[in-house]
GROMACS .gro file of C-alpha atoms in nm:
model
  333
    1UNK     CA    1  -0.372  -4.891  -2.053
    2UNK     CA    2  -0.246  -4.545  -2.145
    3UNK     CA    3  -0.386  -4.369  -2.450
    4UNK     CA    4  -0.163  -4.198  -2.693
    5UNK     CA    5  -0.393  -3.900  -2.730
    6UNK     CA    6  -0.397  -3.766  -2.366
    7UNK     CA    7  -0.165  -3.998  -2.166
    8UNK     CA    8  -0.444  -4.080  -1.925
    9UNK     CA    9  -0.515  -4.432  -1.801
   10UNK     CA   10  -0.831  -4.602  -1.918
   11UNK     CA   11  -0.986  -4.760  -2.228
   12UNK     CA   12  -0.915  -4.590  -2.556
   13UNK     CA   13  -1.254  -4.690  -2.693
   14UNK     CA   14  -1.579  -4.662  -2.495
   15UNK     CA   15  -1.909  -4.776  -2.646
   16UNK     CA   16  -2.261  -4.725  -2.501
   17UNK     CA   17  -2.537  -4.944  -2.651
   18UNK     CA   18  -2.806  -4.915  -2.375
   19UNK     CA   19  -3.020  -4.624  -2.458
   20UNK     CA   20  -2.873  -4.383  -2.713
   21UNK     CA   21  -2.567  -4.512  -2.896
   22UNK     CA   22  -2.247  -4.332  -2.810
   23UNK     CA   23  -1.883  -4.400  -2.926
   24UNK     CA   24  -1.587  -4.231  -2.773
   25UNK     CA   25  -1.239  -4.265  -2.911
   26UNK     CA   26  -0.950  -4.137  -2.697
   27UNK     CA   27  -1.193  -3.913  -2.515
   28UNK     CA   28  -1.349  -3.764  -2.828
   29UNK     CA   29  -1.707  -3.858  -2.921
   30UNK     CA   30  -1.750  -3.982  -3.275
   31UNK     CA   31  -2.057  -3.806  -3.407
   32UNK     CA   32  -2.015  -3.804  -3.788
   33UNK     CA   33  -2.012  -4.109  -4.007
   34UNK     CA   34  -1.913  -4.097  -4.363
   35UNK     CA   35  -2.160  -4.362  -4.490
   36UNK     CA   36  -2.513  -4.437  -4.369
   37UNK     CA   37  -2.435  -4.808  -4.298
   38UNK     CA   38  -2.096  -4.752  -4.150
   39UNK     CA   39  -2.235  -4.702  -3.800
   40UNK     CA   40  -2.458  -5.003  -3.825
   41UNK     CA   41  -2.168  -5.211  -3.946
   42UNK     CA   42  -1.956  -5.098  -3.653
   43UNK     CA   43  -2.233  -5.171  -3.405
   44UNK     CA   44  -2.278  -5.521  -3.539
   45UNK     CA   45  -1.901  -5.586  -3.551
   46UNK     CA   46  -1.850  -5.463  -3.191
   47UNK     CA   47  -2.119  -5.700  -3.056
   48UNK     CA   48  -1.956  -5.982  -3.251
   49UNK     CA   49  -1.597  -5.866  -3.232
   50UNK     CA   50  -1.323  -6.121  -3.273
   51UNK     CA   51  -1.541  -6.338  -3.488
   52UNK     CA   52  -1.497  -6.373  -3.864
   53UNK     CA   53  -1.829  -6.257  -4.007
   54UNK     CA   54  -1.900  -6.363  -4.367
   55UNK     CA   55  -2.028  -6.134  -4.626
   56UNK     CA   56  -2.347  -6.332  -4.654
   57UNK     CA   57  -2.415  -6.302  -4.279
   58UNK     CA   58  -2.341  -5.926  -4.283
   59UNK     CA   59  -2.569  -5.873  -4.573
   60UNK     CA   60  -2.852  -6.077  -4.417
   61UNK     CA   61  -2.823  -5.871  -4.096
   62UNK     CA   62  -2.759  -5.526  -4.235
   63UNK     CA   63  -2.887  -5.531  -4.585
   64UNK     CA   64  -3.168  -5.790  -4.589
   65UNK     CA   65  -3.287  -5.875  -4.931
   66UNK     CA   66  -2.983  -5.720  -5.107
   67UNK     CA   67  -2.752  -5.907  -5.344
   68UNK     CA   68  -2.452  -6.008  -5.142
   69UNK     CA   69  -2.265  -6.116  -5.454
   70UNK     CA   70  -2.230  -5.757  -5.569
   71UNK     CA   71  -2.067  -5.655  -5.239
   72UNK     CA   72  -2.063  -5.276  -5.315
   73UNK     CA   73  -2.260  -5.162  -5.010
   74UNK     CA   74  -2.048  -5.362  -4.763
   75UNK     CA   75  -1.722  -5.239  -4.925
   76UNK     CA   76  -1.837  -4.878  -4.903
   77UNK     CA   77  -1.936  -4.903  -4.542
   78UNK     CA   78  -1.609  -5.083  -4.450
   79UNK     CA   79  -1.402  -4.821  -4.623
   80UNK     CA   80  -1.593  -4.538  -4.449
   81UNK     CA   81  -1.555  -4.716  -4.116
   82UNK     CA   82  -1.176  -4.739  -4.156
   83UNK     CA   83  -1.156  -4.370  -4.235
   84UNK     CA   84  -1.381  -4.258  -3.948
   85UNK     CA   85  -1.202  -4.468  -3.685
   86UNK     CA   86  -0.851  -4.483  -3.833
   87UNK     CA   87  -0.893  -4.868  -3.837
   88UNK     CA   88  -0.653  -4.961  -4.108
   89UNK     CA   89  -0.579  -5.335  -4.081
   90UNK     CA   90  -0.202  -5.285  -4.107
   91UNK     CA   91  -0.154  -4.948  -3.945
   92UNK     CA   92  -0.413  -4.908  -3.664
   93UNK     CA   93  -0.436  -4.562  -3.516
   94UNK     CA   94  -0.408  -4.462  -3.146
   95UNK     CA   95  -0.740  -4.628  -3.069
   96UNK     CA   96  -0.601  -4.973  -3.154
   97UNK     CA   97  -0.913  -5.051  -3.376
   98UNK     CA   98  -0.842  -5.277  -3.676
   99UNK     CA   99  -1.100  -5.387  -3.932
  100UNK     CA  100  -0.953  -5.681  -4.115
  101UNK     CA  101  -1.081  -5.846  -4.429
  102UNK     CA  102  -1.012  -6.217  -4.426
  103UNK     CA  103  -1.118  -6.481  -4.680
  104UNK     CA  104  -1.490  -6.413  -4.723
  105UNK     CA  105  -1.566  -6.172  -4.442
  106UNK     CA  106  -1.449  -5.921  -4.183
  107UNK     CA  107  -1.306  -5.933  -3.833
  108UNK     CA  108  -1.301  -5.635  -3.590
  109UNK     CA  109  -1.028  -5.612  -3.330
  110UNK     CA  110  -1.024  -5.348  -3.054
  111UNK     CA  111  -0.765  -5.314  -2.784
  112UNK     CA  112  -0.873  -5.171  -2.453
  113UNK     CA  113  -1.245  -5.156  -2.520
  114UNK     CA  114  -1.508  -5.072  -2.254
  115UNK     CA  115  -1.863  -5.144  -2.344
  116UNK     CA  116  -2.173  -5.090  -2.121
  117UNK     CA  117  -2.320  -5.404  -2.298
  118UNK     CA  118  -2.037  -5.618  -2.175
  119UNK     CA  119  -2.030  -5.474  -1.831
  120UNK     CA  120  -2.405  -5.507  -1.784
  121UNK     CA  121  -2.406  -5.869  -1.878
  122UNK     CA  122  -2.104  -5.947  -1.652
  123UNK     CA  123  -2.267  -5.775  -1.350
  124UNK     CA  124  -2.604  -5.948  -1.402
  125UNK     CA  125  -2.448  -6.288  -1.435
  126UNK     CA  126  -2.226  -6.252  -1.129
  127UNK     CA  127  -2.515  -6.110  -0.928
  128UNK     CA  128  -2.749  -6.395  -1.018
  129UNK     CA  129  -2.471  -6.650  -0.930
  130UNK     CA  130  -2.418  -6.477  -0.591
  131UNK     CA  131  -2.793  -6.486  -0.524
  132UNK     CA  132  -2.805  -6.859  -0.601
  133UNK     CA  133  -2.516  -6.914  -0.365
  134UNK     CA  134  -2.697  -6.733  -0.082
  135UNK     CA  135  -2.463  -6.429  -0.090
  136UNK     CA  136  -2.735  -6.169  -0.073
  137UNK     CA  137  -2.507  -5.859  -0.008
  138UNK     CA  138  -2.287  -5.938  -0.310
  139UNK     CA  139  -2.599  -6.009  -0.526
  140UNK     CA  140  -2.746  -5.673  -0.432
  141UNK     CA  141  -2.426  -5.488  -0.501
  142UNK     CA  142  -2.375  -5.649  -0.852
  143UNK     CA  143  -2.738  -5.626  -0.963
  144UNK     CA  144  -2.784  -5.266  -0.852
  145UNK     CA  145  -2.467  -5.165  -1.047
  146UNK     CA  146  -2.600  -5.356  -1.356
  147UNK     CA  147  -2.931  -5.177  -1.340
  148UNK     CA  148  -2.752  -4.843  -1.305
  149UNK     CA  149  -2.598  -4.914  -1.647
  150UNK     CA  150  -2.932  -5.003  -1.801
  151UNK     CA  151  -3.012  -4.652  -1.926
  152UNK     CA  152  -3.263  -4.774  -2.180
  153UNK     CA  153  -3.329  -5.048  -2.432
  154UNK     CA  154  -3.049  -5.169  -2.657
  155UNK     CA  155  -2.984  -4.927  -2.951
  156UNK     CA  156  -3.301  -4.727  -2.888
  157UNK     CA  157  -3.470  -4.629  -3.206
  158UNK     CA  158  -3.312  -4.909  -3.421
  159UNK     CA  159  -3.533  -5.171  -3.577
  160UNK     CA  160  -3.314  -5.423  -3.750
  161UNK     CA  161  -3.395  -5.782  -3.664
  162UNK     CA  162  -3.058  -5.844  -3.505
  163UNK     CA  163  -3.109  -5.542  -3.289
  164UNK     CA  164  -3.452  -5.653  -3.177
  165UNK     CA  165  -3.320  -5.995  -3.092
  166UNK     CA  166  -3.034  -5.858  -2.879
  167UNK     CA  167  -3.270  -5.597  -2.721
  168UNK     CA  168  -3.518  -5.872  -2.609
  169UNK     CA  169  -3.232  -6.083  -2.454
  170UNK     CA  170  -3.096  -5.791  -2.262
  171UNK     CA  171  -3.448  -5.689  -2.151
  172UNK     CA  172  -3.502  -6.042  -2.010
  173UNK     CA  173  -3.166  -6.013  -1.821
  174UNK     CA  174  -3.273  -5.678  -1.670
  175UNK     CA  175  -3.614  -5.823  -1.562
  176UNK     CA  176  -3.432  -6.122  -1.391
  177UNK     CA  177  -3.209  -5.889  -1.209
  178UNK     CA  178  -3.505  -5.680  -1.095
  179UNK     CA  179  -3.695  -5.987  -0.991
  180UNK     CA  180  -3.407  -6.104  -0.770
  181UNK     CA  181  -3.383  -5.758  -0.610
  182UNK     CA  182  -3.760  -5.753  -0.559
  183UNK     CA  183  -3.750  -6.084  -0.375
  184UNK     CA  184  -3.462  -5.958  -0.168
  185UNK     CA  185  -3.644  -5.645  -0.077
  186UNK     CA  186  -3.954  -5.834   0.019
  187UNK     CA  187  -3.753  -6.062   0.244
  188UNK     CA  188  -3.602  -5.765   0.420
  189UNK     CA  189  -3.935  -5.575   0.424
  190UNK     CA  190  -3.759  -5.277   0.263
  191UNK     CA  191  -4.068  -5.103   0.129
  192UNK     CA  192  -3.875  -4.810  -0.022
  193UNK     CA  193  -3.647  -5.027  -0.231
  194UNK     CA  194  -3.934  -5.260  -0.327
  195UNK     CA  195  -4.132  -4.968  -0.465
  196UNK     CA  196  -3.830  -4.848  -0.666
  197UNK     CA  197  -3.761  -5.189  -0.803
  198UNK     CA  198  -4.123  -5.232  -0.903
  199UNK     CA  199  -4.116  -4.886  -1.070
  200UNK     CA  200  -3.812  -4.987  -1.281
  201UNK     CA  201  -3.972  -5.317  -1.371
  202UNK     CA  202  -4.290  -5.148  -1.507
  203UNK     CA  203  -4.078  -4.909  -1.706
  204UNK     CA  204  -3.931  -5.202  -1.888
  205UNK     CA  205  -4.246  -5.412  -1.907
  206UNK     CA  206  -4.579  -5.255  -1.822
  207UNK     CA  207  -4.748  -5.587  -1.835
  208UNK     CA  208  -4.535  -5.760  -1.579
  209UNK     CA  209  -4.815  -5.899  -1.361
  210UNK     CA  210  -4.594  -6.040  -1.090
  211UNK     CA  211  -4.478  -5.683  -1.013
  212UNK     CA  212  -4.840  -5.567  -0.975
  213UNK     CA  213  -4.894  -5.851  -0.726
  214UNK     CA  214  -4.588  -5.741  -0.537
  215UNK     CA  215  -4.711  -5.386  -0.507
  216UNK     CA  216  -5.062  -5.509  -0.402
  217UNK     CA  217  -4.917  -5.732  -0.133
  218UNK     CA  218  -4.680  -5.459  -0.001
  219UNK     CA  219  -4.959  -5.204   0.033
  220UNK     CA  220  -5.181  -5.457   0.178
  221UNK     CA  221  -4.932  -5.531   0.455
  222UNK     CA  222  -4.920  -5.160   0.528
  223UNK     CA  223  -5.304  -5.133   0.539
  224UNK     CA  224  -5.309  -4.905   0.236
  225UNK     CA  225  -5.609  -5.074   0.076
  226UNK     CA  226  -5.692  -4.794  -0.169
  227UNK     CA  227  -5.351  -4.840  -0.322
  228UNK     CA  228  -5.415  -5.220  -0.347
  229UNK     CA  229  -5.725  -5.148  -0.544
  230UNK     CA  230  -5.565  -4.887  -0.775
  231UNK     CA  231  -5.272  -5.116  -0.858
  232UNK     CA  232  -5.511  -5.394  -0.943
  233UNK     CA  233  -5.728  -5.170  -1.153
  234UNK     CA  234  -5.426  -5.038  -1.344
  235UNK     CA  235  -5.312  -5.396  -1.401
  236UNK     CA  236  -5.656  -5.508  -1.525
  237UNK     CA  237  -5.703  -5.208  -1.756
  238UNK     CA  238  -5.362  -5.250  -1.922
  239UNK     CA  239  -5.407  -5.629  -1.964
  240UNK     CA  240  -5.753  -5.576  -2.108
  241UNK     CA  241  -5.689  -5.277  -2.334
  242UNK     CA  242  -5.344  -5.373  -2.458
  243UNK     CA  243  -5.329  -5.742  -2.454
  244UNK     CA  244  -5.702  -5.835  -2.456
  245UNK     CA  245  -5.665  -6.069  -2.160
  246UNK     CA  246  -5.783  -6.076  -1.801
  247UNK     CA  247  -5.552  -6.071  -1.496
  248UNK     CA  248  -5.421  -6.402  -1.391
  249UNK     CA  249  -5.621  -6.608  -1.137
  250UNK     CA  250  -5.340  -6.560  -0.887
  251UNK     CA  251  -5.377  -6.186  -0.912
  252UNK     CA  252  -5.755  -6.207  -0.867
  253UNK     CA  253  -5.716  -6.431  -0.568
  254UNK     CA  254  -5.475  -6.185  -0.411
  255UNK     CA  255  -5.726  -5.903  -0.452
  256UNK     CA  256  -5.999  -6.119  -0.292
  257UNK     CA  257  -5.763  -6.188   0.002
  258UNK     CA  258  -5.655  -5.837   0.054
  259UNK     CA  259  -5.976  -5.652  -0.038
  260UNK     CA  260  -6.288  -5.880  -0.030
  261UNK     CA  261  -6.524  -5.592  -0.105
  262UNK     CA  262  -6.342  -5.509  -0.422
  263UNK     CA  263  -6.345  -5.874  -0.531
  264UNK     CA  264  -6.722  -5.874  -0.461
  265UNK     CA  265  -6.773  -5.572  -0.682
  266UNK     CA  266  -6.588  -5.748  -0.961
  267UNK     CA  267  -6.869  -6.010  -0.953
  268UNK     CA  268  -7.140  -5.737  -0.943
  269UNK     CA  269  -7.356  -5.875  -1.229
  270UNK     CA  270  -7.404  -6.207  -1.045
  271UNK     CA  271  -7.473  -6.038  -0.713
  272UNK     CA  272  -7.728  -5.808  -0.871
  273UNK     CA  273  -7.913  -6.090  -1.023
  274UNK     CA  274  -7.956  -6.242  -0.682
  275UNK     CA  275  -8.040  -5.933  -0.495
  276UNK     CA  276  -8.287  -5.818  -0.766
  277UNK     CA  277  -8.501  -6.131  -0.736
  278UNK     CA  278  -8.846  -6.092  -0.583
  279UNK     CA  279  -8.874  -6.128  -0.210
  280UNK     CA  280  -8.971  -6.474  -0.080
  281UNK     CA  281  -9.318  -6.351   0.034
  282UNK     CA  282  -9.402  -6.223  -0.312
  283UNK     CA  283  -9.279  -6.542  -0.477
  284UNK     CA  284  -9.502  -6.749  -0.237
  285UNK     CA  285  -9.807  -6.570  -0.360
  286UNK     CA  286  -9.730  -6.638  -0.730
  287UNK     CA  287  -9.902  -6.946  -0.883
  288UNK     CA  288  -9.661  -7.232  -0.949
  289UNK     CA  289  -9.569  -7.311  -1.311
  290UNK     CA  290  -9.846  -7.520  -1.457
  291UNK     CA  291  -9.800  -7.827  -1.668
  292UNK     CA  292  -9.918  -7.840  -2.025
  293UNK     CA  293 -10.294  -7.925  -2.051
  294UNK     CA  294 -10.395  -7.796  -1.706
  295UNK     CA  295 -10.628  -7.502  -1.661
  296UNK     CA  296 -10.478  -7.166  -1.587
  297UNK     CA  297 -10.652  -7.132  -1.252
  298UNK     CA  298 -10.778  -7.409  -1.009
  299UNK     CA  299 -10.953  -7.255  -0.711
  300UNK     CA  300 -10.915  -7.437  -0.379
  301UNK     CA  301 -10.951  -7.360  -0.011
  302UNK     CA  302 -10.630  -7.171   0.001
  303UNK     CA  303 -10.665  -6.956  -0.313
  304UNK     CA  304 -11.031  -6.852  -0.260
  305UNK     CA  305 -10.923  -6.656   0.040
  306UNK     CA  306 -10.676  -6.460  -0.167
  307UNK     CA  307 -10.945  -6.397  -0.433
  308UNK     CA  308 -11.147  -6.183  -0.196
  309UNK     CA  309 -11.087  -5.812  -0.237
  310UNK     CA  310 -10.887  -5.652   0.042
  311UNK     CA  311 -11.015  -5.328   0.173
  312UNK     CA  312 -10.748  -5.093   0.294
  313UNK     CA  313 -10.803  -4.903   0.618
  314UNK     CA  314 -10.858  -4.529   0.561
  315UNK     CA  315 -10.792  -4.262   0.820
  316UNK     CA  316 -11.112  -4.128   0.978
  317UNK     CA  317 -11.068  -3.754   0.884
  318UNK     CA  318 -11.387  -3.658   1.079
  319UNK     CA  319 -11.257  -3.799   1.405
  320UNK     CA  320 -10.921  -3.628   1.351
  321UNK     CA  321 -11.091  -3.293   1.296
  322UNK     CA  322 -11.305  -3.326   1.609
  323UNK     CA  323 -10.994  -3.405   1.815
  324UNK     CA  324 -10.830  -3.088   1.682
  325UNK     CA  325 -11.132  -2.878   1.786
  326UNK     CA  326 -11.138  -3.025   2.137
  327UNK     CA  327 -10.766  -2.945   2.175
  328UNK     CA  328 -10.823  -2.589   2.070
  329UNK     CA  329 -11.109  -2.540   2.309
  330UNK     CA  330 -10.907  -2.670   2.598
  331UNK     CA  331 -10.616  -2.440   2.513
  332UNK     CA  332 -10.849  -2.125   2.516
  333UNK     CA  333 -11.052  -2.229   2.822
   0.00000   0.00000   0.00000
C-alpha cells in the first residue's frame, strides 16, 4: 500500500514484539503514551486484533482484580489510545487504525499492518512443514529467516500473565525451529552452523539438555575430548545448581561412550572404596570372623608358625667397614 504521510510503498503500521516493543506509524516511532495502560491495551488488542474483546476479558488480562463494572480505567486507556494513534472509529487517520466500541467490548482494526510476531510464526510454520515434507533447503531458508526475527523474548520486561503465556508459546516455537536446524546441520556435518544453532538454543533455554548432547557428540567426532568434558560439566552444574536434578541417563551414557575416563571419575567414590581395600595377602593373614561363643584365638599348626617372632636381617656394618678399608688400601698401593 502507499502511505499518506510519505507516499512510499509499505505497511503504514509496523509493530515489533520480540525483544523491546516498538511501534512505528507512517515511518514515525510512537514513543509517548498518554496513559499508563494505553500501551498495554494496544499490545493486547494487536495480538487479538479483529476479535471483539469484552470488557470483562480486558480487565482480567490488563487490570486483574479490578472492578470491571466501573469501567473507568478501560475508558481512560481507550480514549488515550485513540488520541495517540488517531484511531477514531469513524474518522481513522492516515494509519488506518480504528478502535471500535461494540456492544460490551472493543475491536481493533488496522489496515496494512506488519508485525514481527505474525511474520515469525508464519516462517516457523512454513519451515516446519517443509522439513516434514523433506524439502530441506526450503526449511533452512524459512527457519533461518524466522530466527533472524527472534531478537528476544516476547515483550521483554513485561510480566502480565497473558504476556508470559504468549512468551512461552513463542519460545517453544523458536526451540522447535532450532531443533530442526540442528538436526539438519548434524546430517550435513556442518560443524560451524551446528555450533551457532546450539549457541542460540542455550541463549533461549540454558537447560536444554539435548543441545549439550549435540555439542558433546560433535566435539567427540572431531576428537576434541576436552570440549566434550567441559560441555558435560557445564550441563551437570547448571542442572544441579539451578534445577536440583542430575543430567539425564542418556547424557551420562554419551559421556561414558565418548570419554570413558571422565565417566570413571564420576564414579570415583565407588572406585576408591575398592582400591582402598587391604591387599589380598594382608587379608589372608587376618583371622576370620568368629561366631558368637567361640574363643578369640584357637592355635593350630598353621597359626603357631605365625606366632613366632620374626627377626629382621640387619646389615653387617663391621663387614662393610672392612671392605671400605681394603678398597682404600688397594687404591694407594
